[in-house]
Coordinates of C-alpha atoms and ligand atoms in Angstrom, one line a residue:
M1 CA 3.5 0.0 -6.9
E2 CA 4.2 2.0 -5.9
H3 CA 2.3 1.3 -3.8
L4 CA 0.8 0.8 -1.5
E5 CA 3.5 0.8 0.3
K6 CA 2.0 2.8 2.7
Q7 CA -0.6 3.6 5.8
I8 CA -1.6 1.2 8.1
D9 CA -1.6 3.7 9.9
E10 CA 2.6 3.9 11.6
T11 CA 2.6 0.4 9.7
R12 CA 5.4 0.6 6.8
Q13 CA 6.3 -1.5 3.7
G14 CA 8.2 -4.8 5.5
E15 CA 6.8 -4.0 8.6
A16 CA 4.6 -6.8 9.8
L17 CA 1.3 -6.5 11.2
V18 CA -0.2 -9.4 13.3
L19 CA -4.1 -10.1 12.2
E20 CA -6.8 -11.6 14.6
Q21 CA -10.3 -12.6 14.2
T22 CA -12.0 -14.9 16.8
S23 CA -14.0 -17.8 16.1
G24 CA -14.0 -21.4 14.8
T25 CA -11.8 -24.3 15.8
K26 CA -9.1 -24.6 13.6
K27 CA -6.6 -21.5 14.5
M28 CA -4.8 -20.0 12.0
Y29 CA -1.8 -17.2 12.6
L30 CA -1.7 -14.5 9.5
E31 CA 1.1 -12.2 9.5
S32 CA 1.5 -9.9 6.8
Y33 CA 4.7 -7.4 5.4
G34 CA 4.9 -4.9 2.9
C35 CA 1.6 -2.9 1.0
Q36 CA -1.2 -2.3 2.1
M37 CA -2.3 -4.0 -0.7
N38 CA -0.8 -7.1 1.2
F39 CA -2.7 -6.7 4.2
S40 CA -6.1 -6.7 2.0
D41 CA -5.5 -9.5 0.4
S42 CA -4.6 -10.5 4.2
E43 CA -8.3 -9.8 4.8
I44 CA -9.4 -12.1 1.8
V45 CA -7.7 -15.5 3.2
A46 CA -8.6 -14.4 6.3
S47 CA -12.8 -14.5 4.7
I48 CA -12.0 -17.9 2.4
L49 CA -10.0 -19.9 5.3
K50 CA -13.3 -18.8 8.1
D51 CA -15.7 -20.1 5.7
Q52 CA -13.0 -23.5 6.2
G53 CA -14.0 -23.2 10.5
F54 CA -10.7 -21.5 11.0
S55 CA -10.3 -18.9 13.8
T56 CA -7.3 -16.5 13.9
T57 CA -4.8 -16.2 17.3
K58 CA -2.1 -13.9 17.6
D59 CA 0.1 -16.3 18.9
F60 CA 1.8 -18.4 16.4
H61 CA 2.4 -21.0 19.4
E62 CA -1.1 -21.8 19.7
A63 CA -1.7 -22.3 15.8
D64 CA -2.6 -25.2 13.5
V65 CA -1.8 -23.0 10.3
I66 CA 0.7 -20.2 10.2
F67 CA 0.8 -18.1 6.9
V68 CA 3.2 -15.7 6.2
N69 CA 2.1 -13.4 3.9
T70 CA 5.3 -11.6 1.7
C71 CA 6.8 -8.9 0.1
A72 CA 8.9 -9.3 -2.8
I73 CA 9.9 -5.2 -3.3
R74 CA 12.8 -5.0 -1.9
D75 CA 15.3 -7.4 -0.7
N76 CA 15.8 -6.8 2.6
A77 CA 12.1 -7.3 2.3
E78 CA 12.5 -10.8 1.6
Q79 CA 15.3 -11.5 4.2
R80 CA 13.4 -10.4 7.1
V81 CA 10.9 -13.4 6.1
R82 CA 13.4 -15.7 5.8
N83 CA 14.5 -14.6 9.4
R84 CA 11.1 -15.0 10.9
L85 CA 10.7 -18.8 9.0
N86 CA 13.8 -19.3 11.1
E87 CA 11.7 -18.1 14.3
F88 CA 8.7 -20.7 13.3
K89 CA 10.9 -23.7 13.3
I90 CA 10.9 -23.9 17.0
A91 CA 7.4 -23.9 16.6
K92 CA 7.2 -26.6 14.3
R93 CA 9.9 -28.6 15.6
K94 CA 7.5 -28.9 18.4
N95 CA 4.6 -29.9 16.7
P96 CA 5.2 -31.1 14.2
D97 CA 1.5 -31.1 12.4
L98 CA 2.0 -27.6 12.4
V99 CA 1.0 -26.1 8.6
V100 CA 3.4 -23.3 7.3
G101 CA 2.2 -21.5 4.4
V102 CA 3.6 -18.4 2.4
L103 CA 1.3 -16.2 0.6
G104 CA 1.7 -12.9 -1.4
C105 CA 4.8 -11.5 -3.7
M106 CA 7.8 -13.9 -2.6
A107 CA 6.2 -16.7 -2.9
E108 CA 5.5 -15.7 -7.0
R109 CA 8.7 -14.8 -7.2
L110 CA 10.3 -18.0 -5.8
K111 CA 7.4 -20.6 -6.4
E112 CA 8.4 -23.9 -5.8
K113 CA 12.3 -23.1 -4.8
F114 CA 10.8 -21.6 -1.6
L115 CA 9.9 -25.1 -1.1
D116 CA 13.6 -26.4 -1.7
E117 CA 14.8 -23.1 0.2
E118 CA 13.0 -23.5 2.9
K119 CA 12.4 -26.9 4.4
I120 CA 9.7 -25.6 7.2
V121 CA 7.7 -24.1 4.5
D122 CA 4.7 -27.2 3.3
I123 CA 2.2 -24.5 1.3
V124 CA 3.3 -21.8 -1.0
V125 CA 0.6 -19.5 -3.2
G126 CA 0.9 -16.7 -5.2
P127 CA -1.5 -13.6 -5.2
D128 CA -4.2 -15.0 -7.1
A129 CA -4.7 -18.3 -6.2
Y130 CA -5.7 -17.7 -2.6
R131 CA -9.5 -19.2 -3.4
D132 CA -7.4 -22.7 -3.8
L133 CA -6.0 -22.8 -0.2
P134 CA -8.9 -25.2 1.6
N135 CA -6.9 -27.6 -1.0
L136 CA -3.8 -27.0 -0.9
I137 CA -4.1 -27.3 3.2
S138 CA -6.1 -31.0 2.5
K139 CA -3.3 -31.7 0.1
V140 CA -0.6 -31.0 3.3
E141 CA -3.0 -32.3 6.0
G142 CA -2.7 -35.6 3.5
G143 CA 1.4 -35.7 3.8
Q144 CA 2.3 -34.0 -0.1
K145 CA 3.9 -30.0 0.0
A146 CA 1.6 -27.7 -2.1
I147 CA 2.1 -25.5 -4.8
N148 CA -0.9 -22.5 -6.9
V149 CA 1.9 -19.9 -8.3
I150 CA -0.8 -19.4 -10.9
L151 CA -1.4 -15.8 -12.0
S152 CA -5.0 -14.6 -13.4
K153 CA -6.3 -12.4 -15.9
E154 CA -8.9 -12.1 -13.9
E155 CA -9.2 -12.3 -11.0
T156 CA -9.9 -9.6 -8.5
Y157 CA -11.9 -10.9 -5.2
A158 CA -14.7 -9.5 -6.1
D159 CA -17.1 -11.9 -4.3
I160 CA -15.3 -12.2 -1.7
T161 CA -16.8 -10.5 2.3
P162 CA -12.9 -9.6 3.1
V163 CA -13.2 -10.3 7.1
R164 CA -11.9 -7.1 8.3
L165 CA -8.7 -7.7 10.9
D166 CA -7.4 -4.4 12.2
N167 CA -9.7 -4.2 15.2
T168 CA -10.3 -0.4 15.6
G169 CA -13.2 -0.7 13.1
V170 CA -12.8 3.0 12.2
T171 CA -10.5 2.6 8.8
A172 CA -11.1 -0.2 5.9
F173 CA -9.2 -1.2 2.8
I174 CA -11.0 -2.0 -0.5
S175 CA -9.0 -3.2 -3.1
I176 CA -10.1 -1.8 -6.8
M177 CA -7.6 -3.4 -9.2
R178 CA -4.8 -5.9 -9.1
G179 CA -1.5 -6.3 -10.9
C180 CA 0.0 -3.8 -12.8
D181 CA 1.0 -3.3 -17.0
N182 CA 4.0 -0.4 -16.3
M183 CA 6.6 -2.4 -16.2
C184 CA 8.7 0.0 -14.1
A185 CA 12.8 -1.0 -14.7
F186 CA 13.2 -1.7 -11.2
C187 CA 9.6 -2.8 -10.0
V188 CA 9.1 -6.8 -9.9
V189 CA 5.8 -6.1 -9.0
P190 CA 4.2 -6.6 -12.6
F191 CA 6.0 -10.2 -12.3
T192 CA 4.7 -11.2 -9.0
R193 CA 1.0 -9.4 -9.1
G194 CA 0.4 -10.2 -12.8
R195 CA -2.0 -8.2 -15.5
E196 CA -3.6 -4.8 -13.9
R197 CA -7.6 -6.6 -13.7
S198 CA -10.4 -3.5 -12.1
R199 CA -12.9 -4.8 -10.0
D200 CA -16.2 -3.7 -10.8
P201 CA -16.9 -0.9 -9.7
Q202 CA -20.5 -2.3 -8.3
S203 CA -18.8 -3.9 -6.4
I204 CA -16.4 -1.6 -4.9
V205 CA -19.8 0.7 -3.9
A206 CA -21.4 -2.1 -2.1
E207 CA -18.5 -3.1 -0.1
A208 CA -17.5 1.1 1.1
R209 CA -21.4 1.1 1.4
D210 CA -21.5 -2.0 4.2
V211 CA -18.5 -0.8 6.0
F212 CA -19.9 2.5 6.3
E213 CA -22.9 0.4 7.4
K214 CA -21.0 -1.6 10.4
G215 CA -19.2 1.6 11.6
Y216 CA -16.5 2.3 9.4
R217 CA -15.7 5.7 8.8
E218 CA -12.8 6.1 5.8
V219 CA -12.1 3.6 2.8
T220 CA -8.5 3.7 1.2
L221 CA -9.4 2.8 -2.5
L222 CA -6.2 0.6 -3.0
G223 CA -4.6 -0.4 -6.4
Q224 CA -1.0 0.1 -7.8
N225 CA -1.7 2.6 -10.1
V226 CA -5.3 4.0 -9.4
D227 CA -5.7 6.4 -12.7
S228 CA -5.4 3.5 -14.7
Y229 CA -8.6 1.5 -13.4
L230 CA -11.1 1.3 -15.9
W231 CA -14.7 -1.0 -16.2
A232 CA -16.5 -1.8 -18.8
G233 CA -18.1 -5.2 -17.8
G234 CA -16.9 -8.3 -17.4
G235 CA -14.7 -9.9 -18.9
L236 CA -13.7 -6.9 -21.4
K237 CA -10.1 -6.6 -21.8
K238 CA -9.3 -2.9 -21.5
E239 CA -6.8 -2.7 -24.7
I240 CA -9.1 -4.1 -27.0
L241 CA -11.7 -1.9 -26.4
T242 CA -13.9 -0.5 -28.9
D243 CA -13.8 4.2 -28.2
E244 CA -17.4 3.5 -27.5
Q245 CA -17.2 0.8 -25.0
R246 CA -14.1 3.1 -23.7
A247 CA -16.6 5.9 -23.3
A248 CA -19.4 4.5 -21.5
A249 CA -16.5 2.6 -19.3
T250 CA -16.1 3.7 -16.0
S251 CA -13.2 4.9 -14.6
F252 CA -10.9 5.4 -11.5
A253 CA -12.6 9.8 -11.5
Q254 CA -16.4 8.3 -12.1
L255 CA -15.6 5.6 -9.4
L256 CA -14.2 7.5 -6.8
E257 CA -17.6 9.9 -7.4
M258 CA -19.3 6.5 -7.4
V259 CA -17.7 5.7 -3.3
A260 CA -18.2 9.6 -1.8
L261 CA -21.8 9.2 -2.9
V262 CA -22.1 6.5 -0.6
S263 CA -22.2 9.1 2.6
P264 CA -20.6 12.3 3.2
E265 CA -19.7 10.7 6.5
L266 CA -17.6 8.4 5.1
R267 CA -14.2 9.6 4.2
V268 CA -12.8 8.3 1.1
R269 CA -8.4 8.2 0.6
F270 CA -7.0 6.4 -2.6
S271 CA -3.9 4.7 -3.0
T272 CA -1.4 4.9 -5.5
S273 CA -2.0 8.1 -8.0
H274 CA 0.5 7.3 -11.3
P275 CA 2.1 10.7 -12.4
K276 CA 1.9 9.6 -16.0
D277 CA -2.3 8.7 -15.8
M278 CA -3.4 11.0 -12.9
N279 CA -5.1 13.6 -14.8
D280 CA -7.1 16.5 -13.8
D281 CA -10.8 14.7 -14.1
V282 CA -10.2 13.0 -10.4
L283 CA -8.8 16.2 -9.4
H284 CA -12.2 17.9 -9.8
V285 CA -13.8 14.9 -7.9
M286 CA -11.9 15.8 -5.2
A287 CA -12.3 19.3 -5.3
K288 CA -16.3 18.6 -5.8
Y289 CA -16.5 16.6 -2.8
E290 CA -15.6 17.0 1.0
N291 CA -16.0 13.7 2.2
I292 CA -12.7 12.8 -0.6
C293 CA -10.0 13.7 1.4
K294 CA -7.4 16.2 0.0
Y295 CA -3.9 14.1 -0.2
I296 CA -2.3 13.0 -2.6
H297 CA 0.2 10.0 -2.8
L298 CA 2.1 10.4 -6.2
P299 CA 5.4 8.7 -6.4
V300 CA 7.8 10.5 -8.1
Q301 CA 11.1 7.9 -7.7
S302 CA 13.8 10.4 -8.8
G303 CA 14.1 14.2 -9.9
S304 CA 16.2 13.4 -12.7
S305 CA 14.5 13.1 -16.3
R306 CA 17.7 10.9 -17.6
M307 CA 16.7 8.8 -14.6
L308 CA 12.9 8.8 -15.1
E309 CA 13.8 7.4 -18.9
L310 CA 15.8 4.7 -17.7
M311 CA 13.3 3.6 -15.2
N312 CA 10.7 3.3 -18.0
R313 CA 8.3 5.5 -15.4
G314 CA 6.9 7.5 -18.5
Y315 CA 7.2 11.0 -17.5
T316 CA 10.0 13.8 -17.3
R317 CA 10.7 16.1 -14.3
E318 CA 9.0 18.6 -16.4
W319 CA 5.6 16.5 -16.7
Y320 CA 5.7 15.8 -12.9
M321 CA 6.0 19.8 -12.0
E322 CA 3.5 20.5 -14.2
R323 CA 0.9 17.4 -12.5
I324 CA 1.7 19.1 -9.0
E325 CA 0.8 22.6 -10.2
A326 CA -2.4 21.2 -11.5
I327 CA -3.0 19.3 -8.0
R328 CA -2.0 23.0 -6.2
R329 CA -4.5 24.7 -8.8
I330 CA -7.3 23.0 -8.3
L331 CA -6.5 21.6 -5.1
P332 CA -4.7 24.1 -3.0
D333 CA -4.0 22.7 0.7
A334 CA -4.1 18.8 -0.8
G335 CA -1.5 17.1 1.8
I336 CA 1.2 15.6 -1.4
S337 CA 3.3 12.8 -1.2
A338 CA 5.8 10.9 -3.0
D339 CA 8.1 7.3 -3.1
I340 CA 11.9 8.1 -3.9
I341 CA 14.4 5.3 -4.7
T342 CA 18.5 6.9 -4.4
G343 CA 21.3 4.9 -6.6
F344 CA 19.2 3.7 -10.2
C345 CA 21.8 2.5 -11.8
T346 CA 24.3 5.0 -13.5
E347 CA 22.3 7.5 -11.3
T348 CA 25.3 10.5 -10.8
E349 CA 25.4 13.6 -8.1
E350 CA 23.3 15.7 -10.7
D351 CA 21.1 12.8 -11.1
H352 CA 20.2 12.8 -6.6
Q353 CA 20.7 16.9 -6.7
E354 CA 18.1 16.8 -9.3
T355 CA 15.9 14.8 -6.8
M356 CA 16.6 17.2 -3.9
S357 CA 16.1 20.1 -6.2
L358 CA 12.5 18.9 -7.1
M359 CA 11.6 17.7 -3.5
K360 CA 12.5 21.2 -2.1
W361 CA 10.6 22.8 -4.9
V362 CA 7.4 20.7 -4.6
G363 CA 7.6 20.8 -0.6
Y364 CA 6.6 17.4 0.1
D365 CA 4.4 16.7 3.3
F366 CA 5.6 12.9 3.6
S367 CA 8.3 10.8 1.3
Y368 CA 8.8 7.0 1.8
M369 CA 12.5 7.0 0.6
F370 CA 14.4 3.3 -0.1
A371 CA 18.1 2.6 -1.7
Y372 CA 18.2 0.7 -4.9
S373 CA 17.4 -2.9 -4.6
E374 CA 18.4 -5.1 -7.7
R375 CA 15.5 -7.4 -8.7
P376 CA 15.4 -10.4 -10.5
K377 CA 14.2 -10.6 -14.1
T378 CA 13.1 -6.4 -14.4
L379 CA 14.2 -4.9 -16.9
A380 CA 17.3 -3.2 -14.8
E381 CA 18.2 -6.4 -14.2
R382 CA 18.3 -7.9 -17.0
K383 CA 19.5 -4.7 -19.1
Y384 CA 21.6 -2.5 -16.6
E385 CA 24.4 -2.4 -14.3
D386 CA 23.8 -2.0 -10.5
D387 CA 27.0 0.6 -10.9
V388 CA 25.9 2.7 -7.9
P389 CA 28.1 1.5 -4.9
E390 CA 26.3 0.9 -1.9
E391 CA 27.4 3.1 0.1
T392 CA 26.7 6.1 -1.9
K393 CA 23.9 4.6 -2.5
K394 CA 23.0 4.7 1.7
R395 CA 24.6 7.9 1.7
R396 CA 21.9 9.5 -1.1
L397 CA 19.1 7.8 1.1
A398 CA 20.4 9.4 4.6
E399 CA 20.6 12.8 2.0
V400 CA 17.1 12.3 0.9
I401 CA 15.7 11.2 4.5
E402 CA 17.2 14.4 6.0
L403 CA 15.9 16.7 4.2
Q404 CA 12.4 15.6 4.0
H405 CA 12.8 15.7 7.9
D406 CA 13.4 19.6 7.0
L407 CA 10.4 19.3 4.5
S408 CA 7.7 17.6 6.7
E409 CA 8.5 20.0 9.6
I410 CA 7.8 22.9 7.5
K411 CA 4.4 21.8 6.9
V412 CA 3.5 20.5 10.4
K413 CA 4.9 23.6 11.8
A414 CA 2.5 25.4 9.3
A415 CA -0.5 23.5 10.4
V416 CA -0.3 24.6 14.4
G417 CA -2.8 27.5 15.1
K418 CA -5.1 26.1 12.6
V419 CA -8.4 24.3 13.7
H420 CA -8.5 20.9 11.8
R421 CA -11.1 18.6 10.9
V422 CA -10.1 14.9 12.6
L423 CA -11.4 11.7 12.6
I424 CA -10.9 9.9 15.4
E425 CA -8.9 6.7 15.0
H426 CA -7.7 5.5 18.1
E427 CA -5.9 5.3 21.3
S428 CA -2.4 7.6 20.6
K429 CA 0.7 5.0 21.1
K430 CA 2.6 7.5 23.0
S431 CA -0.5 8.0 25.7
D432 CA -3.5 6.3 27.0
A433 CA -5.5 9.8 27.4
M434 CA -5.0 10.9 24.0
W435 CA -7.1 9.3 20.5
M436 CA -5.4 9.5 17.5
G437 CA -6.7 11.0 14.7
R438 CA -5.6 12.4 11.0
N439 CA -6.8 15.8 9.4
T440 CA -7.8 16.1 5.3
Q441 CA -4.3 16.1 4.4
N442 CA -3.2 13.2 6.2
M443 CA -1.3 14.7 9.1
V444 CA -1.8 12.8 12.5
L445 CA -3.3 15.3 15.2
V446 CA -3.2 13.5 18.7
F447 CA -5.7 15.4 21.8
P448 CA -7.1 14.4 25.2
K449 CA -10.0 11.8 24.7
G450 CA -13.2 13.5 27.1
D451 CA -15.9 11.9 25.8
L452 CA -15.2 11.1 22.5
K453 CA -14.8 7.8 20.3
P454 CA -13.1 6.7 17.8
G455 CA -15.1 7.0 14.6
Q456 CA -16.7 10.2 15.1
Y457 CA -15.9 13.4 13.8
V458 CA -14.4 16.6 15.8
N459 CA -12.5 20.1 14.9
V460 CA -9.6 19.9 16.8
F461 CA -7.1 23.3 17.4
A462 CA -3.4 22.4 16.6
K463 CA -1.5 24.0 19.9
E464 CA 1.6 22.6 19.4
C465 CA 3.7 20.4 17.8
T466 CA 6.9 17.4 17.7
K467 CA 8.7 16.7 14.0
T468 CA 5.7 14.9 13.0
T469 CA 2.5 15.0 15.0
L470 CA 0.1 18.2 15.7
I471 CA -1.0 17.9 19.5
G472 CA -3.9 19.9 20.1
E473 CA -7.4 20.0 21.5
V474 CA -11.0 19.6 20.6
V475 CA -13.1 22.3 19.7
N476 CA -16.3 23.1 18.8
Ligands
LIG501 N1 14.1 -0.9 -4.9 C1 14.3 -0.1 -4.2 N2 13.2 0.6 -4.1 C2 11.9 0.5 -5.3 N3 10.7 0.0 -5.2 C3 10.2 -0.5 -6.3 N4 11.2 -1.5 -6.8 C4 12.4 -0.8 -6.1 C5 13.6 -1.2 -5.9 N5 13.3 -2.5 -6.7 C6 10.0 1.4 -4.1 C7 9.7 2.5 -5.6 C8 7.9 2.3 -5.2 C9 7.8 1.7 -4.1 C10 6.4 0.5 -3.2 O1 8.6 1.1 -3.9 O2 9.6 3.8 -5.1 O3 7.1 3.4 -5.5
LIG502 FE1 4.1 0.9 -9.2 FE2 5.4 1.0 -11.4 FE3 6.0 -1.2 -9.8 FE4 4.0 -1.2 -11.3 S1 5.8 -1.6 -12.1 S2 3.4 -1.1 -9.1 S3 3.7 1.2 -11.0 S4 6.5 1.2 -9.3

């Protein structure tokens, strides 16, 4: 899942975001870890529980129910959740009626083992079972432990209107599909999120229209592999389509266009693209609509074709480079970012150098970089030896991070002296006199507030920069 690992603003995978929405009598505290999809799922959970009379609180000491929406992508993400559960023990000691539930990928991975291993946990719910939450909560209130980790081939929560929990009111996530069929050798996601399924495009467009009418000005369409989105009608599985049905089905490029047409004032972003599936149709639609942001997150994972083969990624270094050339040809100014893993099984110094050289060749604006972490059940765990020593993984990781810092700095510096169209998102974290927003390439700009408000578009002249951020002033 290439995910989707991404940006709730400056929030990164593995960091927590506490969500709040008021009204209702029973209080729930909801904390999310991991990818954007998890944050989006938490908004579904909040919606389901709001209908049951729950409101949310930012203080877990006040809560009747604590939910932790968990991530299983790397071992350290799981450790963070376990540490957090330890902290909740004190609250449970004070209030024995407190219900503690774990949701999401780690819940799906560990299933009933979670109940054995972490005595504090009362409820375990996988990503496709959130509709069952009211029932599971009442079971716990009746004195039992409760679990539902059934994965679905159909569930998309299409009819549930998410409760928007990030309070800025400018940017919203819309989940367009769930699950992943790719089976990258390192990745636990196919086991925790199940089979890939696409959501009805009409419900996606309706959701985009609804948030636009509520004042939002940016939507990010979410899926583990958005290029593989395909809707042929309810219940029709992608694998069994006739040629005719396939030709009549809605592709990701078509969906993107439908969402772009909601309003020219609504920016559209998406995540995540897959190099093996990203086609030129998507790039042409991006070029056609000003409001589709010129930014592509295209995880490469490694620059070595030998590694890519072992990783079961479905493309080579050369194929990936050709896809980058297509982006540069069709969208010359696009921002490009990647995910990179260091120290995957058998990775040599030469493989690592190939990753470094590819990073330089692309000149990524940004990357999310990780040391390989072996995950239970994955192809790599079953078939390969995790043979790169931890210090080597870490050293290579430090090298790619350092290189990426240099590459990002080059990009940011090149953007100084230019005027950028920016959507104002919220106050800058560093100064309450400044707004923060992004340009179409996803670069962050800060500038004096003036009389402006979040949700407005402004032209900002970039006067100077830090290593990652442009500092500017509004011009007409
Ligand atoms: N170890 C390290 N990184 C991983 N990712 C996925 N699985 C693992 C793993 N086992 C990274 C990939 C993916 C991103 C979401 O997380 O780079 O694109
Ligand atoms: Fe992404 Fe591959 Fe994992 Fe699917 S299996 S979520 S494509 S990394």
